[in-house]
């Protein structure tokens, strides 16, 4: 009762965060997904320090150990070992960093560049809008992986290539959707009033428009995390992304493909890591969208 | 209508030209292609001669115009590796890629239509939940991992299907599932929401009132209209399949454009990469264009003169 009263008391000053916290009560799935994402982030920060073994520690005597619950498995290597006796759990923990960093780059750079371009396009309209939208079309006319192949052929395969391709690919998403939002927002009276009151374009953008598209940006970023992680894994799998001795989930799958017949766990475990992370990110994204914008449930 | 078609075709052309500019300039960022063609100990006079012969002494924009002009006549230069015209190398592989993309699309439709219809008809039931869960899983699994799991289970575990290669109908099954898995989620959602709208419409209620059987109403009358959004978006997914084919073809040793381009990247065979990527872009733009233009044919209610 007192807790409820407390919650009600905070209602008038309710920001988005408080709204989210209130909506989270008694919901299992979003909590579980957020917990999963938190585990991945902790693994990404801790990396090697958290891993039970050295992710690159070779031990040929321990090669091809199955997971602990399987026959001949041991808890020293909970998820088994690969062809060189490296502990798969440790490698999954170490590989989380690449996935999280890729997703962060996409959110921060693709999000801010795409978001700003979308705002400019929607707000100014006319020729600016036409040019920007044609650029988006051009970008969309080259499949992301194909562009990655061209860039990798030129600059060589490394993490930098992956980051460049991710930013170049994903800004269009933000630009298109933010543009759509701005088109309707700019017709609102408060924008006209701000103009009359003498606000500069910068003020209108960042004080009046930006807060109104924050929810959209948040939802888009979350929904994009899964896609970016899969994209990075695909590039590393093809040998166009992360290179050994660095570890990434896609690279682990690429290695494991060579001894598919010997170790089913080596191909299964990193894939499960990718799947659970993406699943959690998508669930949080869906939930955020439904919570922040109930009108769009069908999207 | 004519104006609309012209406008869309024009936009499509701009996209393709833009794509060719991006591909050309990005490839040139690597520096001098001469380095790849000649041994490092080649005397400077020879280097200069080759540079002039290949038109590399011209300013970049003129090089692009020459590149674009040649590309229009189907000339992307010879493959550095195979000494054969790059475009014909890629075109030879195109049927295999289109075959794979169509098979993947067919697989995704076979799954998403029944799932979408049933989850709309039995809204909130276990079928709806199952469909949703299935869709969420599909979107969280990379296509190459699905492919590897299929190989692990169906080829290695049960020895049912060939693990890789091309030729018999059995070879297409696993690549098509791996590639077609991803769009199932989105397609199911589209069919479901279209079906929900249609089931609520007057003519279905009318049909019920005159005593038409529920089965005929749902699978014949309702689905026919609910399928419009799906059909119109299939071109978009076909295009997406072309992108996904780069990875899936590599796992299954499928002799398509994707695998050819991936191999060309590793041997830095730029003419083949350029031809393959530009061809993919053209297909991509064309199928999206056909989607837009087909709206009116599939759904006569849509008019373009807005």
XYZ file of C-alpha atoms in Angstrom:
605
model
C 0.000 0.000 0.000
C 2.698 2.440 1.016
C 4.746 1.414 -2.007
C 1.765 2.168 -4.246
C 1.267 5.504 -2.602
C 4.931 6.247 -3.216
C 4.610 5.327 -6.865
C 1.560 7.529 -7.253
C 3.299 10.408 -5.555
C 5.973 10.368 -8.231
C 3.410 10.320 -11.034
C 3.218 14.031 -11.845
C 6.934 14.280 -12.566
C 6.920 11.080 -14.558
C 9.672 10.966 -17.167
C 10.160 8.183 -19.666
C 12.365 6.270 -17.228
C 9.732 6.278 -14.501
C 7.140 5.205 -17.037
C 9.293 2.296 -18.109
C 9.942 1.248 -14.516
C 6.222 1.303 -13.781
C 5.431 -0.755 -16.863
C 8.121 -3.266 -15.950
C 6.326 -4.358 -12.776
C 5.275 -7.943 -12.833
C 6.592 -8.561 -16.350
C 8.955 -11.516 -16.610
C 10.083 -11.481 -20.215
C 11.548 -7.969 -20.447
C 13.392 -8.506 -17.178
C 14.828 -11.782 -18.401
C 15.925 -10.216 -21.685
C 17.515 -7.281 -19.925
C 19.293 -9.649 -17.567
C 20.679 -11.535 -20.561
C 21.871 -8.295 -22.164
C 23.432 -7.239 -18.859
C 25.354 -10.538 -18.726
C 26.648 -9.977 -22.261
C 27.706 -6.413 -21.405
C 29.496 -7.561 -18.251
C 31.288 -10.239 -20.300
C 32.249 -7.582 -22.840
C 33.711 -5.313 -20.152
C 35.371 -8.049 -18.113
C 36.569 -10.102 -21.080
C 39.608 -12.243 -20.363
C 39.542 -11.365 -16.672
C 36.219 -13.161 -16.240
C 37.071 -16.166 -18.389
C 37.979 -19.367 -16.517
C 40.749 -20.113 -19.034
C 42.898 -18.093 -21.402
C 40.672 -17.728 -24.513
C 43.705 -18.315 -26.716
C 45.444 -20.842 -24.446
C 46.360 -23.863 -26.536
C 46.250 -27.259 -24.868
C 46.275 -29.994 -27.461
C 45.923 -32.610 -24.721
C 42.475 -31.161 -23.970
C 41.281 -30.878 -27.581
C 37.701 -31.817 -28.486
C 36.396 -32.131 -24.927
C 32.590 -32.256 -25.047
C 30.441 -30.035 -22.786
C 30.266 -30.910 -19.105
C 26.863 -32.624 -19.248
C 27.825 -34.868 -22.157
C 29.645 -38.135 -21.783
C 33.376 -37.621 -21.100
C 32.769 -33.932 -20.416
C 34.170 -32.200 -17.350
C 33.253 -29.043 -15.457
C 36.748 -27.723 -16.070
C 35.442 -26.941 -19.575
C 31.707 -26.356 -19.103
C 30.951 -25.873 -22.815
C 33.737 -28.101 -24.109
C 36.896 -27.275 -26.036
C 37.737 -26.766 -29.691
C 40.266 -28.474 -31.960
C 43.184 -26.733 -30.235
C 41.936 -27.406 -26.717
C 40.788 -23.823 -26.162
C 37.929 -23.437 -23.702
C 34.749 -22.510 -25.592
C 33.100 -20.731 -22.661
C 36.157 -18.509 -22.245
C 36.159 -17.727 -25.934
C 32.458 -16.868 -25.882
C 33.078 -14.493 -22.954
C 36.017 -12.909 -24.758
C 34.041 -12.683 -28.011
C 31.203 -10.710 -26.412
C 33.314 -7.553 -26.597
C 33.330 -7.439 -30.402
C 29.554 -7.846 -30.559
C 28.892 -5.172 -27.944
C 31.381 -2.712 -29.430
C 29.894 -3.187 -32.927
C 26.428 -2.526 -31.558
C 27.670 0.563 -29.687
C 29.263 2.016 -32.809
C 26.033 1.441 -34.709
C 23.955 3.137 -32.025
C 26.252 6.092 -31.401
C 27.500 6.875 -34.908
C 24.872 5.490 -37.267
C 22.213 6.750 -34.836
C 23.495 10.295 -34.483
C 24.543 10.727 -38.116
C 21.378 9.128 -39.473
C 19.189 10.883 -36.946
C 20.643 14.308 -37.742
C 20.413 13.743 -41.490
C 16.817 12.594 -41.084
C 15.989 15.732 -39.068
C 17.569 17.990 -41.678
C 15.798 16.177 -44.488
C 12.399 16.292 -42.846
C 12.675 19.831 -41.480
C 13.988 21.643 -44.538
C 12.219 19.584 -47.175
C 12.489 20.624 -50.818
C 15.727 20.083 -52.665
C 17.689 19.138 -49.514
C 15.168 16.430 -48.778
C 15.168 15.165 -52.362
C 18.953 14.911 -52.472
C 19.197 13.169 -49.117
C 16.466 10.698 -49.976
C 18.204 9.854 -53.275
C 21.399 9.210 -51.279
C 19.434 6.880 -49.030
C 18.084 5.101 -52.120
C 21.584 4.679 -53.495
C 22.774 3.322 -50.181
C 19.859 0.903 -50.057
C 20.497 -0.261 -53.613
C 23.767 -1.894 -52.607
C 23.140 -4.873 -50.307
C 25.077 -4.320 -47.065
C 27.138 -7.476 -47.405
C 28.034 -6.638 -50.989
C 29.268 -3.215 -49.916
C 31.216 -4.883 -47.123
C 32.863 -7.121 -49.702
C 33.974 -4.139 -51.803
C 35.302 -2.294 -48.758
C 37.047 -5.409 -47.455
C 38.612 -6.013 -50.874
C 40.037 -2.503 -50.738
C 41.071 -1.967 -47.141
C 41.644 -5.542 -46.128
C 39.664 -7.425 -43.556
C 39.710 -6.081 -40.031
C 37.505 -4.646 -37.340
C 37.806 -1.146 -38.805
C 36.209 -2.358 -42.023
C 33.361 -3.880 -40.048
C 32.736 -0.625 -38.182
C 32.833 1.487 -41.339
C 30.383 -0.799 -43.109
C 28.048 -0.881 -40.117
C 27.891 2.917 -39.922
C 27.568 3.338 -43.687
C 24.794 0.737 -43.793
C 22.685 1.559 -40.805
C 22.453 5.369 -40.891
C 19.761 5.090 -43.598
C 17.378 3.381 -41.184
C 17.531 6.250 -38.751
C 17.435 8.856 -41.483
C 14.277 7.481 -43.081
C 12.308 6.958 -39.927
C 13.373 10.192 -38.221
C 12.529 12.108 -41.404
C 9.018 10.687 -41.301
C 8.574 11.731 -37.677
C 9.904 15.229 -38.290
C 7.566 15.719 -41.254
C 4.603 15.507 -38.918
C 6.278 17.149 -35.898
C 7.263 20.288 -37.768
C 3.621 21.074 -38.513
C 2.855 21.277 -34.808
C 2.057 24.635 -33.336
C 4.857 24.672 -30.814
C 7.391 24.599 -33.628
C 5.725 27.531 -35.356
C 5.550 29.368 -32.026
C 9.215 28.692 -31.331
C 10.038 30.174 -34.722
C 7.915 33.232 -34.054
C 9.560 33.615 -30.679
C 12.854 33.903 -32.495
C 14.402 30.516 -31.759
C 17.242 29.582 -34.069
C 17.188 26.405 -36.080
C 19.642 24.790 -33.652
C 17.371 25.499 -30.714
C 14.356 24.144 -32.549
C 16.271 21.014 -33.496
C 17.787 20.170 -30.178
C 15.370 21.673 -27.661
C 12.049 21.105 -29.387
C 12.346 18.332 -31.971
C 15.005 16.048 -30.521
C 13.167 15.295 -27.262
C 10.160 14.261 -29.322
C 12.064 11.740 -31.402
C 14.085 10.335 -28.485
C 11.657 7.445 -28.016
C 11.869 6.539 -31.686
C 15.658 6.650 -31.586
C 15.710 4.486 -28.474
C 13.427 1.860 -29.995
C 15.267 1.856 -33.319
C 18.646 1.468 -31.644
C 17.486 -1.445 -29.558
C 15.871 -3.207 -32.485
C 19.043 -2.704 -34.486
C 21.354 -4.339 -31.965
C 20.428 -7.868 -33.047
C 20.874 -7.072 -36.716
C 24.255 -5.478 -36.176
C 25.490 -8.429 -34.114
C 24.403 -10.873 -36.825
C 25.964 -8.666 -39.493
C 29.309 -8.558 -37.684
C 29.176 -12.329 -37.130
C 28.508 -12.866 -40.855
C 31.477 -10.720 -41.859
C 33.816 -12.412 -39.391
C 32.485 -15.778 -40.481
C 33.376 -14.988 -44.092
C 36.859 -14.003 -42.938
C 36.228 -10.321 -43.685
C 35.955 -9.095 -40.114
C 37.783 -9.929 -36.920
C 41.031 -11.841 -37.423
C 42.744 -14.216 -34.992
C 44.109 -13.899 -32.325
C 41.145 -11.640 -31.550
C 38.015 -13.575 -30.736
C 34.520 -13.062 -32.074
C 31.502 -15.327 -32.194
C 31.427 -15.301 -35.983
C 35.101 -16.210 -36.125
C 34.534 -19.100 -33.699
C 31.827 -20.437 -36.015
C 34.120 -20.031 -38.983
C 36.821 -22.106 -37.212
C 34.362 -24.723 -36.012
C 33.064 -25.241 -39.521
C 36.347 -27.000 -40.363
C 35.793 -29.775 -37.846
C 32.031 -29.978 -37.934
C 32.064 -33.782 -37.776
C 34.274 -33.901 -34.657
C 32.662 -31.404 -32.331
C 28.990 -30.466 -32.558
C 29.351 -28.232 -29.520
C 31.927 -25.980 -31.167
C 29.386 -24.976 -33.816
C 26.396 -24.897 -31.470
C 27.604 -22.865 -28.480
C 28.769 -19.620 -30.164
C 25.601 -19.689 -32.269
C 23.487 -19.976 -29.137
C 25.353 -16.986 -27.709
C 24.472 -14.968 -30.821
C 20.883 -16.187 -30.773
C 20.228 -15.432 -27.102
C 21.797 -11.983 -27.353
C 19.824 -11.033 -30.450
C 16.636 -12.540 -29.089
C 16.989 -10.519 -25.885
C 17.771 -7.302 -27.727
C 14.776 -7.804 -30.042
C 12.476 -8.553 -27.120
C 13.595 -5.466 -25.229
C 13.152 -3.470 -28.436
C 9.638 -4.805 -29.041
C 8.709 -4.173 -25.467
C 10.086 -0.624 -25.532
C 8.159 0.098 -28.709
C 4.911 -1.203 -27.280
C 5.431 0.665 -24.039
C 6.599 3.985 -25.383
C 4.295 4.108 -28.360
C 1.165 2.003 -28.059
C -0.137 3.305 -31.397
C 2.478 1.385 -33.298
C 1.961 -2.103 -32.014
C 1.448 -3.430 -35.505
C 4.743 -2.111 -36.825
C 0.119 6.422 -64.244
C 2.660 6.874 -67.037
C 4.166 9.785 -65.183
C 4.463 7.678 -62.061
C 6.199 4.845 -63.944
C 8.632 7.301 -65.532
C 9.377 8.867 -62.182
C 10.040 5.530 -60.487
C 12.165 4.253 -63.381
C 14.140 7.477 -63.234
C 14.704 7.079 -59.499
C 15.806 3.492 -60.095
C 18.316 4.627 -62.701
C 19.695 7.272 -60.340
C 20.141 4.575 -57.691
C 22.023 2.312 -60.084
C 24.267 5.118 -61.338
C 24.874 6.135 -57.716
C 25.731 2.567 -56.800
C 28.188 2.365 -59.680
C 29.840 5.607 -58.515
C 30.145 4.287 -54.968
C 31.545 0.957 -56.151
C 34.003 2.587 -58.535
C 35.376 5.154 -56.100
C 35.573 2.797 -53.150
C 37.556 0.339 -55.271
C 39.916 3.107 -56.299
C 40.536 4.127 -52.687
C 42.870 1.180 -52.400
C 45.392 3.138 -54.392
C 46.961 2.081 -57.620
C 45.510 -1.071 -59.181
C 48.787 -1.357 -61.095
C 50.404 -2.705 -57.933
C 48.136 -5.734 -58.142
C 48.787 -6.361 -61.806
C 52.526 -6.085 -62.113
C 55.344 -7.663 -60.140
C 57.005 -5.214 -57.723
C 60.289 -5.338 -59.598
C 58.713 -4.119 -62.879
C 60.773 -1.260 -64.352
C 59.170 2.217 -64.062
C 58.912 2.554 -67.841
C 56.738 -0.585 -68.051
C 54.582 0.599 -65.156
C 54.063 3.916 -66.951
C 53.209 2.130 -70.204
C 50.626 -0.144 -68.559
C 49.185 2.791 -66.673
C 48.628 4.676 -69.915
C 47.279 1.607 -71.738
C 44.732 0.992 -69.021
C 43.630 4.605 -68.873
C 44.842 4.982 -65.303
C 46.739 8.169 -66.115
C 43.449 10.005 -66.695
C 41.823 12.038 -63.913
C 39.500 9.997 -61.686
C 36.233 11.408 -63.015
C 37.212 10.562 -66.573
C 38.208 7.104 -65.433
C 34.751 6.757 -63.934
C 33.096 7.840 -67.185
C 35.188 5.302 -69.084
C 34.311 2.648 -66.476
C 30.600 3.497 -66.720
C 30.674 3.590 -70.507
C 32.362 0.194 -70.663
C 30.004 -1.182 -68.019
C 27.045 -0.137 -70.177
C 28.392 -2.269 -72.992
C 28.903 -5.111 -70.526
C 32.662 -4.666 -70.291
C 34.010 -4.688 -66.741
C 37.467 -5.690 -67.826
C 39.089 -9.063 -67.454
C 39.297 -10.934 -64.213
C 42.840 -10.537 -62.846
C 42.739 -14.137 -61.759
C 40.951 -16.010 -64.542
C 41.899 -13.796 -67.501
C 38.290 -13.996 -68.692
C 35.717 -11.180 -68.994
C 34.552 -10.405 -65.440
C 30.910 -9.917 -66.395
C 30.553 -13.270 -68.122
C 32.177 -14.994 -65.113
C 29.489 -13.442 -62.920
C 26.601 -13.892 -65.360
C 27.379 -17.600 -65.651
C 26.746 -17.895 -61.929
C 23.577 -15.807 -61.908
C 21.036 -18.583 -62.646
C 22.224 -20.577 -59.621
C 21.757 -17.537 -57.369
C 18.291 -16.745 -58.716
C 17.285 -20.392 -58.367
C 18.438 -20.349 -54.744
C 16.713 -17.026 -53.972
C 13.421 -18.240 -55.470
C 13.591 -21.543 -53.607
C 14.275 -19.675 -50.349
C 11.351 -17.364 -51.024
C 9.078 -20.335 -51.708
C 10.152 -21.925 -48.428
C 9.422 -18.730 -46.498
C 5.951 -18.417 -48.093
C 5.079 -22.041 -47.392
C 5.805 -21.354 -43.746
C 4.591 -17.809 -43.250
C 1.201 -17.992 -44.995
C -0.284 -20.868 -42.957
C 1.286 -19.488 -39.774
C 0.035 -15.979 -40.480
C -3.498 -17.109 -41.330
C -3.816 -19.475 -38.385
C -2.453 -16.948 -35.904
C -4.984 -14.393 -37.148
C -7.920 -16.810 -37.077
C -6.986 -18.217 -33.680
C -5.758 -14.935 -32.284
C -4.254 -15.294 -28.815
C -4.271 -19.086 -28.937
C -1.251 -21.355 -28.649
C -0.828 -21.257 -32.439
C -0.502 -17.479 -32.301
C 2.066 -17.738 -29.515
C 3.955 -20.488 -31.314
C 4.049 -18.445 -34.499
C 5.341 -15.425 -32.610
C 8.012 -17.431 -30.802
C 9.071 -19.084 -34.024
C 9.334 -15.737 -35.750
C 11.403 -14.219 -32.947
C 13.797 -17.162 -33.051
C 14.129 -16.858 -36.814
C 15.171 -13.239 -36.559
C 17.785 -14.018 -33.936
C 19.569 -16.771 -35.858
C 22.214 -15.858 -38.451
C 21.499 -17.629 -41.757
C 24.932 -19.215 -41.902
C 24.440 -20.720 -38.458
C 21.085 -22.173 -39.496
C 22.899 -23.615 -42.502
C 25.647 -25.141 -40.377
C 23.124 -26.638 -37.946
C 21.225 -28.149 -40.887
C 24.452 -29.677 -42.194
C 25.262 -30.956 -38.715
C 21.877 -32.619 -38.229
C 20.593 -33.565 -41.682
C 23.818 -34.257 -43.537
C 26.238 -35.470 -40.868
C 23.848 -36.751 -38.198
C 21.188 -38.488 -40.252
C 22.896 -38.579 -43.627
C 19.660 -37.484 -45.324
C 20.885 -34.707 -47.593
C 24.143 -33.820 -49.324
C 26.159 -31.383 -47.155
C 27.122 -29.140 -50.049
C 27.204 -28.871 -53.814
C 24.780 -28.287 -56.624
C 22.916 -30.431 -59.106
C 20.104 -32.568 -57.745
C 16.891 -31.242 -56.153
C 18.169 -32.550 -52.813
C 21.010 -30.042 -52.952
C 18.702 -27.028 -52.868
C 16.796 -27.961 -49.694
C 19.249 -26.916 -46.997
C 20.502 -23.701 -48.635
C 16.902 -22.658 -49.299
C 15.889 -23.239 -45.674
C 18.966 -21.420 -44.349
C 18.308 -18.413 -46.572
C 14.506 -18.422 -46.325
C 14.385 -18.689 -42.556
C 14.930 -15.043 -41.775
C 12.030 -13.393 -43.679
C 9.506 -15.862 -42.234
C 9.103 -13.714 -39.148
C 8.294 -10.499 -40.978
C 6.099 -12.239 -43.553
C 4.093 -14.025 -40.875
C 3.497 -10.704 -39.182
C 2.351 -9.124 -42.452
C -0.059 -11.950 -43.288
C -1.384 -11.982 -39.741
C -2.183 -8.299 -39.564
C -3.622 -8.206 -43.103
C -5.749 -11.214 -42.253
C -7.003 -9.563 -39.064
C -8.113 -6.535 -41.079
C -9.805 -8.616 -43.743
C -11.594 -10.942 -41.328
C -13.159 -7.865 -39.816
C -14.515 -6.591 -43.134
C -18.113 -6.501 -44.293
C -17.851 -9.017 -47.085
C -16.557 -11.725 -44.758
C -19.358 -11.014 -42.302
C -21.749 -11.081 -45.249
C -20.308 -14.435 -46.330
C -20.829 -15.798 -42.853
C -24.388 -14.514 -42.845
C -25.255 -16.320 -46.068
C -23.775 -19.487 -44.595
C -20.526 -19.916 -46.522
C -18.267 -22.429 -44.821
C -15.626 -20.962 -42.579
C -12.887 -22.823 -44.429
C -13.810 -21.384 -47.820
C -14.208 -17.924 -46.303
C -10.777 -17.950 -44.684
C -8.610 -19.720 -47.218
C -10.305 -18.489 -50.359
C -11.974 -15.129 -49.884
C -10.043 -13.682 -46.972
C -6.594 -14.948 -47.912
C -6.936 -13.663 -51.456
C -7.139 -10.101 -50.152
C -4.863 -10.579 -47.195
C -2.142 -11.834 -49.530
C -1.879 -8.480 -51.332
C 0.536 -6.886 -48.873
C 2.626 -10.061 -48.870
C 2.769 -10.363 -52.660
C 3.713 -6.744 -53.048
C 6.543 -7.093 -50.573
C 7.932 -10.342 -52.014
C 10.146 -8.405 -54.407
C 11.744 -6.685 -51.438
C 12.443 -10.037 -49.851
C 13.729 -11.446 -53.115
C 16.204 -8.590 -53.117
C 17.118 -9.319 -49.504
C 17.745 -12.957 -50.440
C 20.318 -11.792 -52.993
C 22.237 -10.106 -50.196
C 21.992 -13.111 -47.883
C 23.146 -15.420 -50.650
C 26.719 -14.173 -50.224
C 27.091 -16.108 -46.982
C 24.797 -19.050 -47.627
C 26.389 -19.846 -50.980
C 29.780 -19.869 -49.328
C 28.780 -22.486 -46.736
C 27.077 -24.816 -49.174
C 29.655 -24.385 -51.953
C 26.762 -23.172 -54.101
C 28.118 -21.992 -57.472
C 26.366 -18.603 -57.433
C 27.282 -14.940 -57.768
C 27.753 -14.523 -54.006
C 30.382 -17.194 -53.620
C 32.177 -15.976 -56.754
C 32.375 -12.439 -55.370
C 33.531 -13.630 -51.927
C 36.323 -15.627 -53.582
C 37.213 -12.661 -55.770
C 37.548 -10.465 -52.658
C 40.190 -12.779 -51.269
C 42.219 -12.711 -54.469
C 41.604 -8.936 -54.770
C 40.101 -9.542 -58.196
C 38.478 -6.093 -58.503
C 36.808 -6.455 -61.913
C 34.882 -9.508 -60.686
C 33.966 -7.818 -57.387
C 32.744 -4.714 -59.231
C 30.765 -6.684 -61.805
C 29.216 -8.962 -59.159
C 28.265 -6.198 -56.755
C 26.881 -3.916 -59.459
C 24.878 -6.791 -60.927
C 23.439 -7.506 -57.475
C 22.528 -3.829 -57.074
C 20.803 -3.759 -60.452
C 18.752 -6.832 -59.567
C 18.011 -5.296 -56.187
C 16.759 -2.013 -57.673
C 14.835 -3.766 -60.444
C 12.940 -6.063 -58.121
C 12.057 -3.165 -55.816
C 10.879 -1.195 -58.843
C 8.735 -4.074 -60.078
C 7.209 -4.280 -56.607
C 6.155 -0.643 -56.746
C 4.774 -0.923 -60.241
C 2.917 -4.146 -59.512
C 0.783 -2.635 -56.756
C -1.751 -1.419 -59.274
C -1.914 -4.715 -61.142
C -2.422 -6.785 -58.028
C -4.733 -4.401 -56.273
C -6.858 -2.410 -58.753
C -8.048 -0.147 -55.958
C -4.666 1.559 -55.924
C -4.301 4.487 -58.289
C -1.126 6.356 -58.995
C -2.540 9.729 -59.847
C -2.228 11.034 -56.330
